[in-house]
CSV table of C-alpha atoms in Angstrom, one decimal:
chain,number,residue,atom,x,y,z
A,24,MET,CA,74.9,70.9,4.8
A,25,LYS,CA,76.4,68.5,7.2
A,26,SER,CA,73.2,67.7,8.9
A,27,SER,CA,71.2,67.8,5.7
A,28,ALA,CA,73.6,64.6,4.5
A,29,VAL,CA,72.8,63.6,8.6
A,30,ILE,CA,68.7,63.8,7.7
A,31,ILE,CA,69.1,62.0,4.6
A,32,LEU,CA,70.9,59.2,5.9
A,33,LEU,CA,68.4,58.6,8.5
A,34,ALA,CA,65.3,58.9,6.6
A,35,LEU,CA,63.5,56.1,5.8
A,36,SER,CA,61.0,56.0,3.4
A,37,SER,CA,58.6,54.2,0.8
A,38,ALA,CA,56.6,53.2,-2.8
A,39,LEU,CA,54.0,51.5,-4.1
A,40,HIS,CA,54.3,50.5,-8.4
A,41,ALA,CA,58.0,50.6,-9.3
A,42,GLN,CA,57.8,51.8,-12.8
A,43,GLU,CA,55.6,54.4,-12.2
A,44,LEU,CA,56.7,55.8,-8.5
A,45,TYR,CA,58.2,58.8,-10.5
A,46,VAL,CA,60.5,60.5,-8.8
A,47,SER,CA,59.5,64.0,-9.8
A,48,THR,CA,55.3,63.8,-10.4
A,49,GLU,CA,52.5,60.9,-9.0
A,50,PRO,CA,50.9,58.6,-11.0
A,51,ALA,CA,47.2,58.1,-10.9
A,52,SER,CA,47.6,54.8,-9.0
A,53,ASN,CA,47.6,55.0,-5.1
A,54,MET,CA,49.0,53.6,-2.1
A,55,PRO,CA,47.4,50.5,-0.7
A,56,ALA,CA,44.4,51.6,1.6
A,57,LYS,CA,45.0,50.9,5.6
A,58,SER,CA,48.9,51.6,4.6
A,59,ILE,CA,51.1,54.6,5.8
A,60,GLY,CA,54.1,55.8,4.4
A,61,LEU,CA,56.8,58.4,5.1
A,62,ARG,CA,59.0,60.2,2.4
A,63,LEU,CA,62.1,62.0,3.3
A,64,ASN,CA,61.9,64.7,0.2
A,65,ASN,CA,65.6,66.4,-0.5
A,66,TYR,CA,66.1,69.1,-2.3
A,67,LEU,CA,69.8,70.4,-3.3
A,68,MET,CA,70.4,73.8,-5.4
A,69,PRO,CA,73.8,74.2,-6.2
A,70,PRO,CA,74.7,78.0,-6.5
A,71,TYR,CA,73.4,79.7,-9.6
A,72,SER,CA,73.1,83.3,-10.9
A,73,ASN,CA,70.4,84.5,-13.3
A,74,ILE,CA,72.3,88.3,-13.8
A,75,GLY,CA,69.8,89.4,-15.9
A,76,ALA,CA,66.7,88.9,-13.8
A,77,GLY,CA,69.2,89.8,-10.8
A,78,VAL,CA,69.0,86.7,-9.2
A,79,ILE,CA,72.5,86.0,-7.5
A,80,HIS,CA,72.8,82.9,-5.3
A,81,THR,CA,76.6,82.1,-3.8
A,82,ASN,CA,75.7,79.3,-1.5
A,83,SER,CA,74.3,76.3,-2.5
A,84,MET,CA,70.4,76.1,-1.2
A,85,PHE,CA,68.6,72.7,0.6
A,86,ARG,CA,65.3,72.1,1.2
A,87,PHE,CA,64.2,69.2,3.9
A,88,ASN,CA,60.6,67.8,3.2
A,89,PRO,CA,59.3,64.9,5.1
A,90,GLU,CA,55.9,63.3,3.9
A,91,LEU,CA,53.8,61.5,6.1
A,92,MET,CA,51.4,59.5,3.4
A,93,TRP,CA,48.3,57.7,4.5
A,94,GLY,CA,46.3,55.5,1.8
A,95,ILE,CA,43.0,55.7,3.5
A,96,SER,CA,40.5,53.6,0.9
A,97,LYS,CA,41.3,51.8,-2.3
A,98,ASN,CA,40.4,55.0,-4.0
A,99,SER,CA,41.9,57.8,-1.8
A,100,MET,CA,45.1,59.3,-0.3
A,101,LEU,CA,46.6,62.3,2.1
A,102,HIS,CA,50.0,63.6,2.2
A,103,PHE,CA,50.9,65.9,4.8
A,104,ASN,CA,53.9,68.0,3.9
A,105,PHE,CA,56.2,69.8,5.9
A,106,TYR,CA,58.8,72.1,4.5
A,107,MET,CA,62.0,73.6,5.9
A,108,SER,CA,64.8,75.2,3.5
A,109,ASN,CA,67.3,78.2,3.4
A,110,MET,CA,65.9,78.7,0.0
A,111,HIS,CA,64.8,82.5,0.9
A,112,GLN,CA,67.1,83.4,3.9
A,113,ALA,CA,70.6,82.6,4.7
A,114,ALA,CA,69.4,80.6,8.0
A,115,PHE,CA,67.9,76.9,7.8
A,116,LYS,CA,64.0,78.1,9.1
A,117,PHE,CA,60.5,75.9,8.6
A,118,GLU,CA,58.3,77.2,6.0
A,119,GLY,CA,55.0,76.0,6.9
A,120,SER,CA,53.1,73.0,5.5
A,121,GLY,CA,50.8,71.1,2.8
A,122,LEU,CA,48.2,68.9,2.5
A,123,TYR,CA,47.7,67.1,-0.9
A,124,PHE,CA,44.9,64.7,-1.5
A,125,LYS,CA,44.8,62.2,-4.6
A,126,TYR,CA,41.5,60.4,-5.6
A,127,ARG,CA,41.7,57.4,-8.4
A,128,PHE,CA,38.4,57.7,-10.3
A,129,LEU,CA,39.2,55.1,-13.2
A,130,SER,CA,41.2,51.8,-12.9
A,131,ILE,CA,41.6,49.6,-15.6
A,132,ASP,CA,44.1,46.2,-15.0
A,133,ASN,CA,45.1,43.5,-17.0
A,134,SER,CA,47.6,41.1,-16.7
A,135,GLN,CA,51.1,43.1,-16.0
A,136,ARG,CA,49.0,46.2,-17.0
A,137,HIS,CA,46.8,48.9,-16.0
A,138,PHE,CA,45.2,52.1,-17.5
A,139,ARG,CA,44.6,55.0,-14.4
A,140,MET,CA,43.4,57.9,-13.9
A,141,ALA,CA,43.3,60.5,-11.2
A,142,ALA,CA,42.3,64.0,-9.9
A,143,TYR,CA,44.2,65.5,-6.9
A,144,ALA,CA,44.1,69.1,-4.8
A,145,LYS,CA,46.9,70.2,-2.8
A,146,GLY,CA,46.9,73.3,-0.4
A,147,ALA,CA,50.1,74.4,1.2
A,148,LEU,CA,50.1,77.6,3.7
A,149,ILE,CA,53.9,78.8,3.8
A,150,ASN,CA,55.6,81.9,5.6
A,151,ASN,CA,58.5,82.6,2.9
A,152,ALA,CA,59.1,85.9,0.7
A,153,ILE,CA,57.3,85.8,-2.6
A,154,GLN,CA,61.0,86.3,-4.9
A,155,TYR,CA,60.8,84.4,-7.7
A,156,ASN,CA,57.4,83.9,-10.5
A,157,GLU,CA,57.7,80.3,-10.7
A,158,LEU,CA,54.9,79.3,-8.4
A,159,ASN,CA,55.4,76.4,-6.1
A,160,ILE,CA,53.0,74.6,-3.3
A,161,GLY,CA,55.6,72.6,-2.5
A,162,GLY,CA,57.3,75.0,-0.3
A,163,ASP,CA,57.7,78.3,-1.8
A,164,ASN,CA,54.0,79.6,-2.2
A,165,THR,CA,50.6,79.6,-0.3
A,166,GLY,CA,48.1,78.8,-2.6
A,167,ILE,CA,46.0,75.8,-3.9
A,168,THR,CA,46.9,73.3,-7.3
A,169,THR,CA,44.4,71.1,-8.7
A,170,GLY,CA,45.2,68.6,-11.6
A,171,ILE,CA,44.7,65.2,-13.3
A,172,ILE,CA,47.3,62.4,-13.8
A,173,VAL,CA,46.7,59.6,-16.2
A,174,THR,CA,49.0,57.0,-16.1
A,175,GLN,CA,49.7,53.5,-18.3
A,176,LEU,CA,51.6,50.7,-17.7
A,177,ILE,CA,52.5,48.0,-20.0
A,178,HIS,CA,54.5,45.5,-18.3
A,179,LYS,CA,57.9,46.8,-17.3
A,180,LEU,CA,57.3,50.1,-19.1
A,181,ALA,CA,55.1,53.1,-17.5
A,182,LEU,CA,53.6,56.7,-18.9
A,183,SER,CA,52.2,59.3,-16.8
A,184,PHE,CA,50.3,62.5,-17.6
A,185,THR,CA,49.6,65.2,-15.2
A,186,ALA,CA,48.2,68.0,-16.3
A,187,GLY,CA,47.5,71.1,-13.4
A,188,TYR,CA,46.3,74.2,-12.5
A,189,ILE,CA,48.0,76.3,-9.6
A,190,ALA,CA,46.6,79.3,-8.0
A,191,ALA,CA,49.2,81.2,-5.1
A,192,PHE,CA,47.8,83.9,-2.8
A,193,ASP,CA,49.9,85.9,-0.5
A,194,ASN,CA,52.5,84.2,1.9
A,195,ILE,CA,52.0,84.6,5.6
A,196,ASN,CA,54.1,87.6,5.9
A,197,ASP,CA,54.7,88.5,2.5
A,198,ASN,CA,52.2,89.9,-0.1
A,199,PHE,CA,52.0,89.6,-3.8
A,200,LEU,CA,53.0,92.6,-5.7
A,201,ALA,CA,50.7,93.6,-8.6
A,202,SER,CA,53.1,93.1,-11.3
A,203,GLN,CA,53.9,89.2,-10.0
A,204,PRO,CA,51.6,86.4,-11.5
A,205,GLN,CA,49.7,84.4,-9.0
A,206,GLN,CA,48.7,81.8,-11.8
A,207,SER,CA,50.3,78.9,-13.0
A,208,ILE,CA,49.6,75.7,-15.3
A,209,ASN,CA,51.7,72.9,-14.6
A,210,TYR,CA,52.0,70.0,-17.1
A,211,SER,CA,54.4,67.0,-16.9
A,212,LEU,CA,55.5,63.5,-19.2
A,213,SER,CA,56.6,61.0,-17.1
A,214,GLY,CA,58.4,57.3,-18.7
A,215,GLY,CA,59.5,54.7,-16.4
A,216,TYR,CA,61.2,51.6,-16.5
A,217,LEU,CA,62.2,48.5,-14.7
A,218,LEU,CA,66.1,47.8,-15.1
A,219,PHE,CA,66.1,45.2,-13.1
A,220,PRO,CA,65.2,42.1,-12.0
A,221,PHE,CA,65.0,40.6,-15.2
A,222,LYS,CA,63.1,38.2,-13.1
A,223,TYR,CA,61.6,38.4,-9.6
A,224,LYS,CA,62.6,35.6,-7.0
A,225,ASN,CA,61.5,37.3,-3.9
A,226,TYR,CA,60.4,40.1,-1.9
A,227,ASP,CA,64.2,40.6,-0.9
A,228,GLN,CA,65.5,41.1,-4.3
A,229,PRO,CA,66.2,45.0,-4.7
A,230,ASN,CA,64.6,46.9,-7.7
A,231,VAL,CA,66.0,49.4,-10.0
A,232,ASN,CA,64.0,51.2,-11.9
A,233,ILE,CA,65.2,54.6,-14.2
A,234,TYR,CA,62.6,57.4,-15.4
A,235,ALA,CA,62.7,60.3,-17.4
A,236,GLU,CA,60.2,63.1,-16.8
A,237,PHE,CA,59.8,66.1,-18.3
A,238,LEU,CA,58.0,69.1,-16.4
A,239,GLY,CA,56.8,72.0,-17.6
A,240,LYS,CA,54.9,75.4,-16.2
A,241,TYR,CA,53.5,78.3,-17.9
A,242,ASN,CA,52.6,81.7,-16.5
A,243,PRO,CA,49.3,82.9,-18.4
A,244,GLU,CA,49.5,86.6,-16.4
A,245,THR,CA,53.4,87.3,-17.2
A,246,LYS,CA,53.5,84.7,-20.3
A,247,GLU,CA,56.6,82.8,-18.9
A,248,GLN,CA,57.3,79.5,-19.1
A,249,PHE,CA,60.1,76.8,-18.6
A,250,ILE,CA,60.5,73.1,-19.3
A,251,ASP,CA,62.6,70.9,-17.1
A,252,PHE,CA,64.0,67.6,-17.5
A,253,ALA,CA,64.6,65.2,-14.7
A,254,PRO,CA,66.2,62.0,-15.4
A,255,ALA,CA,66.4,59.9,-12.2
A,256,ILE,CA,67.5,56.4,-10.8
A,257,GLN,CA,65.6,54.3,-8.2
A,258,PHE,CA,66.5,51.4,-5.8
A,259,ILE,CA,64.2,49.9,-3.8
A,260,PHE,CA,64.8,47.5,-1.3
A,261,LYS,CA,62.7,44.3,0.7
A,262,SER,CA,59.5,45.3,-1.8
A,263,LYS,CA,58.8,48.3,1.1
A,264,MET,CA,62.4,50.8,1.2
A,265,ARG,CA,62.5,53.0,-1.5
A,266,LEU,CA,65.4,55.4,-2.7
A,267,ASP,CA,65.4,58.2,-5.2
A,268,ILE,CA,67.8,60.3,-6.9
A,269,ALA,CA,67.1,62.7,-9.4
A,270,TYR,CA,68.9,65.5,-11.4
A,271,ARG,CA,66.4,68.0,-12.7
A,272,ARG,CA,67.6,71.1,-15.2
A,273,GLN,CA,65.8,73.6,-16.9
A,274,ILE,CA,65.9,72.9,-20.9
A,275,SER,CA,63.8,75.8,-21.8
A,276,GLY,CA,62.7,78.6,-20.7
A,277,ASN,CA,62.1,82.6,-19.8
A,278,MET,CA,60.7,82.4,-16.3
A,279,LEU,CA,62.4,84.1,-13.1
A,280,ARG,CA,63.0,81.2,-11.6
A,281,ILE,CA,64.7,80.4,-7.8
A,282,ASN,CA,67.3,78.0,-10.0
A,283,ASN,CA,67.9,76.0,-13.1
A,284,GLN,CA,68.8,73.0,-11.7
A,285,GLU,CA,68.4,70.8,-8.2
A,286,PHE,CA,69.2,67.1,-7.4
A,287,VAL,CA,66.4,65.3,-5.7
A,288,VAL,CA,66.9,62.4,-2.8
A,289,LYS,CA,64.1,61.0,-1.8
A,290,PHE,CA,63.7,58.3,0.7
A,291,GLU,CA,60.7,56.5,1.6
A,292,TYR,CA,59.5,53.5,3.8
A,293,ASN,CA,56.0,51.6,3.7
A,294,ILE,CA,54.2,50.0,6.4
A,295,PHE,CA,51.5,48.2,4.4
A,296,ASN,CA,48.5,47.4,6.6
A,297,ALA,CA,49.5,49.8,8.9
A,298,TYR,CA,46.3,49.5,11.2
A,299,GLN,CA,44.9,46.4,9.3
A,300,LYS,CA,43.8,44.1,12.6
A,301,LYS,CA,45.6,41.1,11.8
A,302,THR,CA,42.8,38.1,12.5
A,303,LYS,CA,44.4,35.5,14.2
A,304,GLU,CA,42.6,32.1,15.2
B,4,MET,CA,30.9,15.9,8.9
B,5,THR,CA,29.6,19.2,9.2
B,6,TYR,CA,30.3,20.1,6.0
B,7,MET,CA,28.3,17.4,4.5
B,8,LYS,CA,25.1,19.6,6.8
B,9,ASN,CA,26.2,22.9,4.6
B,10,LEU,CA,26.7,21.4,1.9
B,11,ILE,CA,23.6,21.1,0.7
B,12,PHE,CA,21.2,21.8,-2.6
B,13,ILE,CA,18.8,24.8,-2.6
B,14,LEU,CA,16.6,24.7,-5.6
B,15,THR,CA,14.2,22.6,-7.3
B,16,LEU,CA,16.0,21.9,-10.7
B,17,VAL,CA,18.2,18.9,-9.3
B,18,PHE,CA,18.3,16.6,-6.5
B,19,VAL,CA,21.9,16.2,-5.5
B,20,SER,CA,22.9,13.7,-2.4
B,21,LEU,CA,26.1,13.9,-0.7
B,22,ASN,CA,27.3,11.1,1.1
B,23,THR,CA,30.5,12.9,1.2
B,24,SER,CA,32.7,15.9,3.0
B,25,ALA,CA,33.9,18.5,1.5
B,26,GLN,CA,37.1,20.8,1.6
B,27,PHE,CA,38.8,23.7,0.4
B,28,SER,CA,42.5,23.2,1.1
B,29,LYS,CA,43.6,26.3,-1.4
B,30,ALA,CA,42.9,29.0,-4.4
B,31,GLU,CA,45.3,29.8,-7.0
B,32,LEU,CA,44.8,33.7,-7.3
B,33,GLN,CA,46.3,36.0,-10.0
B,34,VAL,CA,46.1,39.1,-9.6
B,35,ASN,CA,46.1,42.0,-12.6
B,36,GLY,CA,47.4,45.5,-12.8
B,37,LEU,CA,50.7,45.3,-11.4
B,38,THR,CA,54.3,44.0,-12.0
B,39,CYS,CA,56.4,45.4,-9.0
B,40,SER,CA,57.6,43.4,-6.2
B,41,MET,CA,56.4,46.4,-4.0
B,42,CYS,CA,53.0,46.0,-5.0
B,43,SER,CA,53.6,42.0,-4.9
B,44,LEU,CA,54.0,42.7,-1.1
B,45,ALA,CA,51.5,45.6,-0.5
B,46,THR,CA,48.6,42.6,-2.2
B,47,GLN,CA,50.4,39.8,0.0
B,48,LYS,CA,50.2,41.9,3.0
B,49,GLN,CA,46.3,42.9,2.6
B,50,LEU,CA,45.6,39.0,2.0
B,51,GLN,CA,47.7,38.1,5.0
B,52,THR,CA,44.9,40.0,7.0
B,53,LEU,CA,42.0,37.2,6.1
B,54,ASP,CA,41.6,34.8,9.2
B,55,PHE,CA,40.5,31.8,6.8
B,56,ILE,CA,44.2,32.1,5.2
B,57,ASP,CA,46.8,30.0,6.6
B,58,SER,CA,49.6,31.0,4.6
B,59,ILE,CA,50.2,32.5,1.0
B,60,GLY,CA,52.7,31.0,-1.3
B,61,THR,CA,53.5,33.5,-4.6
B,62,ASP,CA,54.8,33.8,-7.9
B,63,LEU,CA,56.2,37.2,-8.2
B,64,ASN,CA,56.6,37.0,-12.2
B,65,GLN,CA,53.1,36.3,-13.0
B,66,THR,CA,51.9,37.6,-9.9
B,67,ILE,CA,49.8,34.6,-8.7
B,68,TYR,CA,49.2,33.7,-5.0
B,69,ILE,CA,48.7,30.3,-4.0
B,70,LEU,CA,46.2,30.7,-1.0
B,71,TYR,CA,46.5,27.7,1.8
B,72,PHE,CA,43.2,27.8,3.8
B,73,LYS,CA,43.1,26.9,7.4
B,74,LYS,CA,41.6,23.0,7.5
B,75,GLY,CA,37.5,23.9,7.9
B,76,ALA,CA,37.6,27.7,7.3
B,77,ASP,CA,35.1,29.4,6.1
B,78,THR,CA,36.3,30.9,2.9
B,79,ASP,CA,34.9,34.0,1.2
B,80,ALA,CA,35.9,34.9,-1.9
B,81,ASP,CA,34.1,38.8,-1.7
B,82,GLN,CA,37.1,39.2,1.0
B,83,ILE,CA,40.0,37.7,-1.3
B,84,ARG,CA,38.7,40.5,-4.1
B,85,LYS,CA,38.3,42.7,-1.8
B,86,LYS,CA,42.2,42.6,-0.2
B,87,VAL,CA,43.0,42.7,-3.8
B,88,GLU,CA,41.4,45.8,-4.8
B,89,ASP,CA,42.4,47.4,-1.5
B,90,ALA,CA,46.0,46.7,-2.3
B,91,GLY,CA,45.1,49.1,-5.9
B,92,PHE,CA,44.9,45.7,-8.0
B,93,SER,CA,42.3,43.9,-9.3
B,94,VAL,CA,41.6,39.5,-9.8
B,95,GLY,CA,42.4,38.1,-12.8
B,96,SER,CA,40.8,34.6,-11.6
B,97,LEU,CA,40.4,32.8,-9.0
B,98,THR,CA,40.5,28.9,-8.9
B,99,PHE,CA,39.4,26.7,-5.5
B,100,THR,CA,40.3,23.3,-5.5
B,101,ILE,CA,37.9,21.2,-3.4
B,102,ALA,CA,38.9,18.2,-1.9
B,103,ILE,CA,36.0,16.0,-2.2
B,104,GLU,CA,35.2,12.2,-2.4
B,105,THR,CA,32.4,11.9,-4.5
B,106,MET,CA,29.6,14.2,-5.7
B,107,LYS,CA,27.2,14.0,-8.9
B,108,VAL,CA,27.1,17.5,-10.2
B,109,GLU,CA,24.6,19.3,-13.2
B,110,ASN,CA,25.0,22.8,-14.9
B,111,ASN,CA,23.2,25.3,-13.2
B,112,ALA,CA,22.9,23.6,-9.9
B,113,GLN,CA,23.0,25.4,-6.7
B,114,TYR,CA,25.1,24.3,-3.7
B,115,VAL,CA,25.3,25.5,-0.3
B,116,TYR,CA,28.6,25.3,1.2
B,117,LYS,CA,28.9,27.2,4.4
B,118,ASP,CA,27.7,30.9,4.1
B,119,ALA,CA,27.3,30.7,0.0
B,120,VAL,CA,25.6,29.3,-2.6
B,121,TYR,CA,28.0,28.0,-5.8
B,122,GLN,CA,26.4,27.6,-9.1
B,123,PHE,CA,27.8,25.2,-11.5
B,124,MET,CA,28.0,27.6,-15.5
B,125,ASN,CA,29.1,25.9,-18.9
B,126,ILE,CA,29.8,22.2,-17.2
B,127,GLU,CA,28.6,18.8,-18.3
B,128,SER,CA,26.7,16.8,-15.7
B,129,GLN,CA,29.3,14.7,-14.2
B,130,THR,CA,30.9,12.8,-10.9
B,131,LEU,CA,33.5,14.2,-8.8
B,132,SER,CA,36.0,13.5,-6.8
B,133,GLY,CA,39.3,13.8,-6.1
B,134,ASN,CA,40.9,17.4,-6.2
B,135,VAL,CA,38.1,19.3,-8.4
B,136,ASN,CA,39.9,23.2,-9.7
B,137,PHE,CA,36.4,25.4,-10.0
B,138,LYS,CA,36.8,28.9,-11.2
B,139,VAL,CA,34.8,31.7,-10.2
B,140,ILE,CA,32.8,33.5,-12.9
B,141,ASP,CA,31.6,36.2,-11.3
B,142,LYS,CA,32.1,40.0,-12.0
B,143,GLY,CA,35.4,41.2,-10.1
B,144,PHE,CA,36.9,38.0,-10.3
B,145,ILE,CA,37.4,37.5,-14.1
B,146,THR,CA,38.6,40.5,-16.3
B,147,ASP,CA,35.9,42.7,-18.1
B,148,LYS,CA,36.1,41.4,-21.4
B,149,GLU,CA,35.4,37.6,-19.4
B,150,TYR,CA,32.6,39.0,-17.8
B,151,LYS,CA,30.8,40.5,-21.2
B,152,ASN,CA,31.3,37.2,-22.5
B,153,TYR,CA,29.9,35.6,-19.7
B,154,LEU,CA,26.9,38.1,-19.3
B,155,LYS,CA,26.0,37.1,-22.6
B,156,ALA,CA,24.7,33.5,-21.6
B,157,ALA,CA,23.4,35.1,-18.7
B,158,SER,CA,19.2,34.7,-19.5
B,159,LYS,CA,20.1,30.9,-18.4
B,160,TYR,CA,21.6,31.4,-15.4
B,161,PRO,CA,19.3,34.1,-13.7
B,162,ALA,CA,21.7,35.5,-10.7
B,163,TYR,CA,24.4,35.9,-12.6
B,164,LYS,CA,23.9,39.6,-12.9
B,165,THR,CA,23.4,40.4,-9.6
B,166,GLY,CA,24.9,37.8,-8.0
B,167,LYS,CA,22.7,37.1,-5.4
B,168,THR,CA,19.8,34.6,-5.0
B,169,LEU,CA,16.4,36.2,-4.8
B,170,GLU,CA,16.6,36.1,-1.3
B,171,GLY,CA,20.0,38.1,-1.4
B,172,LYS,CA,21.9,35.4,-0.8
B,173,ARG,CA,25.4,34.9,-2.0
B,174,VAL,CA,25.6,33.6,-5.2
B,175,TYR,CA,29.3,32.3,-6.7
B,176,HIS,CA,29.1,31.2,-10.0
B,177,ILE,CA,31.9,28.6,-10.8
B,178,THR,CA,33.2,26.4,-13.6
B,179,LEU,CA,35.3,23.9,-13.7
B,180,GLU,CA,38.6,24.2,-14.6
B,181,LYS,CA,40.7,20.5,-15.6
B,182,ASP,CA,41.8,18.3,-12.7
B,183,GLU,CA,44.8,19.2,-10.9
B,184,LYS,CA,47.9,17.1,-12.0
C-alpha cells in the first residue's frame, strides 16, 4: 500500500466543468478541443466477506488506473485507460487497457446554464479471472459498453443521468461459464454543487464541489441488481488540477460482487491547448 | 491611414464618405454555458491563441472576457466564436468597441472593414464619433432565442439568414449599443 500512496501523491490530473465533473460518472460535456489531461484513478476496497456467496477478502484490494484524456474536437473526446491491481490475485499486476470515446451531440447554452446530451462507447481488453457477476469494463472484464448521458447545469447545480448497456466477452486467459452473466444494464443519477467560492476572484482560487451519485446495474440474465450511493468531495486548484475523494457503498442489491464498498481518490491535471499553435506577431 | 482605404461602402443603398480612420480597440465577450473557473480558464486559453488579441481581461462571475486587440489587427469575429465553441461553450454576446473620428451611418447599409462586411440592423441614421459599441447579432453570436427574434425581421436584411453577400463574402450584422460612459 505504500507504493500506492506514493502513486497517489505523485499523481497529477485534470477537469472541465466544475460541478459536473462527476467523480463516479462522466458528464455529457466534453473536454475543450485540443486539450490533454492526465487522470490517475485510485480505487481502494477494504477487506470484505460475503460468506453466503463464498466471497472472502481478508486484505484490502487496490486498483491503479491511469487515464490519458484527449479533446479531439469540441464534440468528441478519447480516453486511454490502463489498469493494474491485486483484485483478482494476491500480487499487484497489470490487467489490461481500455479505450473510451464520447461524442456530444446536443448542446444548448444560456447564461450560466446548459443542457447537453452525449453518447459514449468503451471497449477494454483485460487479463483477469472471471469471478464475479458485476460486469465492469473498467478493469475487471473484457467487453464493450455504450450509452447516453444527459446533463443539465443550472448555475451552481448540475444534474446528470446516464443509461448504458454492457456486453462482456471472455477475458484474455479466462472464459465465461454458461452460468455467468455477460450482459448488464447500467444507470446513474448524479448531482453536483459548487460549494466554494461564493464569488470568483481569479483562476488561482481553489474550487470545492460536492457530489451525490447513485449508481446501479442490472443483469437481465441472472436477475441480479445493485444500487450504490457515492458521495464525493472535489478540490480544483489553479483551475486546471483536480483532486476527488469519494466513498461508494451499496445501498441495495443481490449481485455477486467483488466488494460492497470502495474508496476512490482521483488526481487530474489538464493542459489546455496542448498542441495548439500560439500565434504571435 | 490604411484603415480608410479598407473602410469603404460596397452597396448602392447609401454612399458614405469616410474622411476618417477607424480602429477596433476591444470587444466584450460574454460566454454562455459555464460557471466553473476551470471552464473559464479553458476558454481563455483558447482565446489566447488568436493572433489579433493582445490581452484578455476577465470577469469570472459573469463569464465576461474583455478582448484587447493589437493595434491595426485584423479582428475576426468568427474565429472568436470558434474558440469559445472549441472550449465547449457558446457566445452569449460579442460587442466591439471601435474608435472613429466621424462617420455617418444608415440602417441596412454595408461597410467593408478589412476582410469582412458589416451591415447595420435596427439603427437610426446618425453620425457617429468617438468610441462606438456595436454588437454582432448573427447566428452563433447571440442566444438562439434572440436569433429567432431577429430572423422575423430578416426579409429586410437578405444576408441575415446566410451571413454572406451574394458574392460569398462574410457579412456581420451589427447593431449599435449605447456609447461608452
